[in-house]
Amino acid sequence: AVGLFGVAAGLLLGRRAPSGGTLIVISQPAGAELVLDGKATGERTPAALRDVGPGEHTVRLRHPSFSDLERVVRLAVGGRQLVDAHLLPRTHTVDLNTVPAGAIAFVDGALVAGKTPVSFELTDGEYHVVRIEMVGYETVIRKLKPEDSGPLPTIMLAAEKLPRGTIYVDAA
């Protein structure tokens, strides 16, 4: 009888022991939608997901004003895992100044409206290429990192070493 009682107690305790772990997710800014392994959880950060199965999981955070972020975490049986994420803005403003002022700028090949000093928006937290041109001065190319925002260091334009011109061809 004691053996039978021990087996029954073991089964009951086995059922009560947590089979999964806890996943704690926080983000800056808060309020990001939490997706676990491709399925919406209905939770927003900060959040604690309980009874998450052991193993590798993909956590995705979505926020309307910030770029999505994805992390892969490994969770042990009954363990805890923290995801602390800093989301990058989808767009941010960059200020560009040149000496002398009045240069034109191209971002990723597209003309920026206005002449320097000028402000423009960059999107998606990606790398960008800025080309700055002004008649009588050498062309300057700068690569921008996703975290580059606000005022960039003033770009000093150097006088061109060889004169150049523009040829127009009209062919019908």
PDB file of C-alpha atoms in Angstrom:
ATOM      1  CA  ALA A   1       0.000   0.000   0.000  1.00  0.00           C
ATOM      2  CA  VAL A   2       2.851   2.382   0.835  1.00  0.00           C
ATOM      3  CA  GLY A   3       4.453   1.658  -2.549  1.00  0.00           C
ATOM      4  CA  LEU A   4       1.184   2.291  -4.342  1.00  0.00           C
ATOM      5  CA  PHE A   5       0.758   5.560  -2.435  1.00  0.00           C
ATOM      6  CA  GLY A   6       4.325   6.600  -3.404  1.00  0.00           C
ATOM      7  CA  VAL A   7       3.638   5.937  -7.092  1.00  0.00           C
ATOM      8  CA  ALA A   8       0.377   7.917  -6.964  1.00  0.00           C
ATOM      9  CA  ALA A   9       2.067  10.821  -5.158  1.00  0.00           C
ATOM     10  CA  GLY A  10       4.863  10.796  -7.724  1.00  0.00           C
ATOM     11  CA  LEU A  11       2.356  10.989 -10.578  1.00  0.00           C
ATOM     12  CA  LEU A  12       0.543  13.917  -8.935  1.00  0.00           C
ATOM     13  CA  LEU A  13       3.781  15.803  -8.283  1.00  0.00           C
ATOM     14  CA  GLY A  14       4.919  15.074 -11.832  1.00  0.00           C
ATOM     15  CA  ARG A  15       1.759  16.672 -13.163  1.00  0.00           C
ATOM     16  CA  ARG A  16       2.240  19.788 -11.035  1.00  0.00           C
ATOM     17  CA  ALA A  17       5.898  20.320 -11.914  1.00  0.00           C
ATOM     18  CA  PRO A  18       6.280  22.934 -14.639  1.00  0.00           C
ATOM     19  CA  SER A  19       6.881  21.361 -18.022  1.00  0.00           C
ATOM     20  CA  GLY A  20       7.934  24.625 -19.604  1.00  0.00           C
ATOM     21  CA  GLY A  21       9.851  27.703 -18.702  1.00  0.00           C
ATOM     22  CA  THR A  22       9.187  31.414 -18.445  1.00  0.00           C
ATOM     23  CA  LEU A  23      10.144  33.858 -21.153  1.00  0.00           C
ATOM     24  CA  ILE A  24      10.396  37.470 -19.966  1.00  0.00           C
ATOM     25  CA  VAL A  25      10.432  40.066 -22.750  1.00  0.00           C
ATOM     26  CA  ILE A  26      11.022  43.800 -22.308  1.00  0.00           C
ATOM     27  CA  SER A  27      11.674  46.434 -24.929  1.00  0.00           C
ATOM     28  CA  GLN A  28      12.595  50.047 -25.324  1.00  0.00           C
ATOM     29  CA  PRO A  29      10.127  51.447 -26.191  1.00  0.00           C
ATOM     30  CA  ALA A  30       7.514  49.359 -24.392  1.00  0.00           C
ATOM     31  CA  GLY A  31       4.338  48.254 -26.139  1.00  0.00           C
ATOM     32  CA  ALA A  32       5.855  46.079 -28.864  1.00  0.00           C
ATOM     33  CA  GLU A  33       3.712  43.180 -30.091  1.00  0.00           C
ATOM     34  CA  LEU A  34       5.206  39.828 -29.081  1.00  0.00           C
ATOM     35  CA  VAL A  35       5.300  36.955 -31.597  1.00  0.00           C
ATOM     36  CA  LEU A  36       6.686  33.578 -30.491  1.00  0.00           C
ATOM     37  CA  ASP A  37       7.750  31.024 -33.095  1.00  0.00           C
ATOM     38  CA  GLY A  38       5.721  32.808 -35.781  1.00  0.00           C
ATOM     39  CA  LYS A  39       2.492  32.888 -33.744  1.00  0.00           C
ATOM     40  CA  ALA A  40       0.988  36.028 -32.216  1.00  0.00           C
ATOM     41  CA  THR A  41       0.793  35.763 -28.425  1.00  0.00           C
ATOM     42  CA  GLY A  42      -1.610  38.667 -27.902  1.00  0.00           C
ATOM     43  CA  GLU A  43       0.928  40.136 -25.466  1.00  0.00           C
ATOM     44  CA  ARG A  44       2.780  43.446 -25.600  1.00  0.00           C
ATOM     45  CA  THR A  45       6.047  44.260 -23.871  1.00  0.00           C
ATOM     46  CA  PRO A  46       6.792  44.103 -21.045  1.00  0.00           C
ATOM     47  CA  ALA A  47       5.464  40.554 -20.873  1.00  0.00           C
ATOM     48  CA  ALA A  48       6.107  37.210 -19.197  1.00  0.00           C
ATOM     49  CA  LEU A  49       5.120  34.071 -21.099  1.00  0.00           C
ATOM     50  CA  ARG A  50       4.761  31.061 -18.823  1.00  0.00           C
ATOM     51  CA  ASP A  51       4.815  27.362 -19.665  1.00  0.00           C
ATOM     52  CA  VAL A  52       6.889  27.863 -22.798  1.00  0.00           C
ATOM     53  CA  GLY A  53       8.231  24.497 -23.920  1.00  0.00           C
ATOM     54  CA  PRO A  54      11.931  23.787 -23.567  1.00  0.00           C
ATOM     55  CA  GLY A  55      14.221  24.242 -26.556  1.00  0.00           C
ATOM     56  CA  GLU A  56      14.998  26.925 -29.104  1.00  0.00           C
ATOM     57  CA  HIS A  57      12.417  29.649 -29.772  1.00  0.00           C
ATOM     58  CA  THR A  58      12.238  32.661 -32.084  1.00  0.00           C
ATOM     59  CA  VAL A  59      10.991  35.859 -30.489  1.00  0.00           C
ATOM     60  CA  ARG A  60       9.877  38.697 -32.791  1.00  0.00           C
ATOM     61  CA  LEU A  61       8.935  42.165 -31.596  1.00  0.00           C
ATOM     62  CA  ARG A  62       6.788  44.467 -33.761  1.00  0.00           C
ATOM     63  CA  HIS A  63       6.062  48.130 -33.159  1.00  0.00           C
ATOM     64  CA  PRO A  64       4.399  50.482 -35.655  1.00  0.00           C
ATOM     65  CA  SER A  65       7.066  53.208 -35.302  1.00  0.00           C
ATOM     66  CA  PHE A  66      10.115  50.964 -34.984  1.00  0.00           C
ATOM     67  CA  SER A  67      11.846  48.267 -37.002  1.00  0.00           C
ATOM     68  CA  ASP A  68      10.972  44.654 -36.199  1.00  0.00           C
ATOM     69  CA  LEU A  69      13.502  42.804 -34.095  1.00  0.00           C
ATOM     70  CA  GLU A  70      14.045  39.042 -33.950  1.00  0.00           C
ATOM     71  CA  ARG A  71      15.978  37.046 -31.372  1.00  0.00           C
ATOM     72  CA  VAL A  72      16.532  33.319 -30.948  1.00  0.00           C
ATOM     73  CA  VAL A  73      16.549  32.054 -27.356  1.00  0.00           C
ATOM     74  CA  ARG A  74      17.086  28.659 -25.736  1.00  0.00           C
ATOM     75  CA  LEU A  75      14.888  27.755 -22.806  1.00  0.00           C
ATOM     76  CA  ALA A  76      15.547  24.891 -20.362  1.00  0.00           C
ATOM     77  CA  VAL A  77      12.801  22.852 -18.675  1.00  0.00           C
ATOM     78  CA  GLY A  78      11.409  25.070 -15.927  1.00  0.00           C
ATOM     79  CA  GLY A  79      14.018  27.724 -16.741  1.00  0.00           C
ATOM     80  CA  ARG A  80      13.769  31.454 -17.308  1.00  0.00           C
ATOM     81  CA  GLN A  81      15.080  33.510 -20.189  1.00  0.00           C
ATOM     82  CA  LEU A  82      15.142  37.303 -20.531  1.00  0.00           C
ATOM     83  CA  VAL A  83      14.937  39.158 -23.844  1.00  0.00           C
ATOM     84  CA  ASP A  84      15.846  42.836 -23.372  1.00  0.00           C
ATOM     85  CA  ALA A  85      15.546  44.613 -26.732  1.00  0.00           C
ATOM     86  CA  HIS A  86      16.175  48.145 -27.986  1.00  0.00           C
ATOM     87  CA  LEU A  87      14.105  48.797 -31.111  1.00  0.00           C
ATOM     88  CA  LEU A  88      15.442  51.139 -33.796  1.00  0.00           C
ATOM     89  CA  PRO A  89      13.134  53.776 -35.282  1.00  0.00           C
ATOM     90  CA  ARG A  90      11.727  53.059 -38.759  1.00  0.00           C
ATOM     91  CA  THR A  91      12.660  56.585 -39.783  1.00  0.00           C
ATOM     92  CA  HIS A  92      14.974  59.163 -38.355  1.00  0.00           C
ATOM     93  CA  THR A  93      16.084  62.630 -39.389  1.00  0.00           C
ATOM     94  CA  VAL A  94      19.623  63.411 -40.514  1.00  0.00           C
ATOM     95  CA  ASP A  95      20.903  66.989 -40.763  1.00  0.00           C
ATOM     96  CA  LEU A  96      23.591  67.695 -43.377  1.00  0.00           C
ATOM     97  CA  ASN A  97      25.732  70.841 -43.510  1.00  0.00           C
ATOM     98  CA  THR A  98      28.545  71.655 -45.918  1.00  0.00           C
ATOM     99  CA  VAL A  99      31.152  74.393 -46.195  1.00  0.00           C
ATOM    100  CA  PRO A 100      30.475  76.140 -48.443  1.00  0.00           C
ATOM    101  CA  ALA A 101      26.690  75.844 -48.150  1.00  0.00           C
ATOM    102  CA  GLY A 102      24.521  75.284 -51.207  1.00  0.00           C
ATOM    103  CA  ALA A 103      25.633  71.793 -52.259  1.00  0.00           C
ATOM    104  CA  ILE A 104      23.137  69.245 -53.504  1.00  0.00           C
ATOM    105  CA  ALA A 105      22.843  65.841 -51.867  1.00  0.00           C
ATOM    106  CA  PHE A 106      21.755  62.431 -53.097  1.00  0.00           C
ATOM    107  CA  VAL A 107      20.742  59.647 -50.693  1.00  0.00           C
ATOM    108  CA  ASP A 108      21.003  56.170 -52.186  1.00  0.00           C
ATOM    109  CA  GLY A 109      21.009  57.815 -55.630  1.00  0.00           C
ATOM    110  CA  ALA A 110      17.868  59.923 -55.077  1.00  0.00           C
ATOM    111  CA  LEU A 111      18.068  63.722 -55.031  1.00  0.00           C
ATOM    112  CA  VAL A 112      17.314  65.307 -51.638  1.00  0.00           C
ATOM    113  CA  ALA A 113      15.004  68.330 -51.895  1.00  0.00           C
ATOM    114  CA  GLY A 114      16.810  71.607 -51.166  1.00  0.00           C
ATOM    115  CA  LYS A 115      20.460  72.552 -50.899  1.00  0.00           C
ATOM    116  CA  THR A 116      22.706  72.295 -47.855  1.00  0.00           C
ATOM    117  CA  PRO A 117      22.074  72.832 -45.048  1.00  0.00           C
ATOM    118  CA  VAL A 118      19.333  70.227 -45.440  1.00  0.00           C
ATOM    119  CA  SER A 119      17.489  67.633 -43.338  1.00  0.00           C
ATOM    120  CA  PHE A 120      16.192  64.324 -44.667  1.00  0.00           C
ATOM    121  CA  GLU A 121      14.587  61.139 -43.392  1.00  0.00           C
ATOM    122  CA  LEU A 122      16.252  57.715 -43.481  1.00  0.00           C
ATOM    123  CA  THR A 123      14.229  54.542 -43.153  1.00  0.00           C
ATOM    124  CA  ASP A 124      14.426  50.955 -41.923  1.00  0.00           C
ATOM    125  CA  GLY A 125      17.617  51.237 -39.869  1.00  0.00           C
ATOM    126  CA  GLU A 126      19.707  50.292 -42.911  1.00  0.00           C
ATOM    127  CA  TYR A 127      23.018  51.531 -44.223  1.00  0.00           C
ATOM    128  CA  HIS A 128      22.774  54.441 -46.686  1.00  0.00           C
ATOM    129  CA  VAL A 129      25.122  56.283 -49.063  1.00  0.00           C
ATOM    130  CA  VAL A 130      25.078  60.077 -49.297  1.00  0.00           C
ATOM    131  CA  ARG A 131      26.708  61.787 -52.297  1.00  0.00           C
ATOM    132  CA  ILE A 132      27.334  65.536 -52.099  1.00  0.00           C
ATOM    133  CA  GLU A 133      28.010  67.590 -55.225  1.00  0.00           C
ATOM    134  CA  MET A 134      28.670  71.255 -55.955  1.00  0.00           C
ATOM    135  CA  VAL A 135      30.013  72.868 -59.114  1.00  0.00           C
ATOM    136  CA  GLY A 136      33.717  73.637 -58.690  1.00  0.00           C
ATOM    137  CA  TYR A 137      34.185  71.168 -55.818  1.00  0.00           C
ATOM    138  CA  GLU A 138      35.123  67.500 -55.526  1.00  0.00           C
ATOM    139  CA  THR A 139      32.256  65.054 -55.031  1.00  0.00           C
ATOM    140  CA  VAL A 140      32.081  63.681 -51.483  1.00  0.00           C
ATOM    141  CA  ILE A 141      30.610  60.268 -50.634  1.00  0.00           C
ATOM    142  CA  ARG A 142      29.707  59.309 -47.052  1.00  0.00           C
ATOM    143  CA  LYS A 143      28.324  56.015 -45.795  1.00  0.00           C
ATOM    144  CA  LEU A 144      25.760  56.280 -43.013  1.00  0.00           C
ATOM    145  CA  LYS A 145      25.179  53.588 -40.411  1.00  0.00           C
ATOM    146  CA  PRO A 146      21.676  52.744 -39.106  1.00  0.00           C
ATOM    147  CA  GLU A 147      22.360  54.569 -35.852  1.00  0.00           C
ATOM    148  CA  ASP A 148      23.495  57.812 -37.566  1.00  0.00           C
ATOM    149  CA  SER A 149      20.881  60.453 -36.848  1.00  0.00           C
ATOM    150  CA  GLY A 150      20.637  64.111 -35.944  1.00  0.00           C
ATOM    151  CA  PRO A 151      23.342  66.469 -37.165  1.00  0.00           C
ATOM    152  CA  LEU A 152      26.244  64.884 -39.014  1.00  0.00           C
ATOM    153  CA  PRO A 153      29.679  66.479 -38.727  1.00  0.00           C
ATOM    154  CA  THR A 154      29.960  69.420 -41.161  1.00  0.00           C
ATOM    155  CA  ILE A 155      31.431  68.286 -44.469  1.00  0.00           C
ATOM    156  CA  MET A 156      34.180  70.507 -45.856  1.00  0.00           C
ATOM    157  CA  LEU A 157      34.110  70.549 -49.649  1.00  0.00           C
ATOM    158  CA  ALA A 158      37.477  70.685 -51.403  1.00  0.00           C
ATOM    159  CA  ALA A 159      37.991  72.637 -54.628  1.00  0.00           C
ATOM    160  CA  GLU A 160      38.096  70.318 -57.627  1.00  0.00           C
ATOM    161  CA  LYS A 161      41.578  69.467 -58.905  1.00  0.00           C
ATOM    162  CA  LEU A 162      40.612  69.039 -62.554  1.00  0.00           C
ATOM    163  CA  PRO A 163      37.949  71.151 -64.226  1.00  0.00           C
ATOM    164  CA  ARG A 164      34.962  69.228 -65.469  1.00  0.00           C
ATOM    165  CA  GLY A 165      31.986  70.036 -67.583  1.00  0.00           C
ATOM    166  CA  THR A 166      28.711  68.688 -68.819  1.00  0.00           C
ATOM    167  CA  ILE A 167      28.074  67.413 -72.318  1.00  0.00           C
ATOM    168  CA  TYR A 168      24.527  67.391 -73.614  1.00  0.00           C
ATOM    169  CA  VAL A 169      23.746  65.061 -76.491  1.00  0.00           C
ATOM    170  CA  ASP A 170      20.545  65.585 -78.456  1.00  0.00           C
ATOM    171  CA  ALA A 171      19.823  62.751 -80.822  1.00  0.00           C
ATOM    172  CA  ALA A 172      16.564  62.186 -82.564  1.00  0.00           C
TER     173      ALA A 172
END
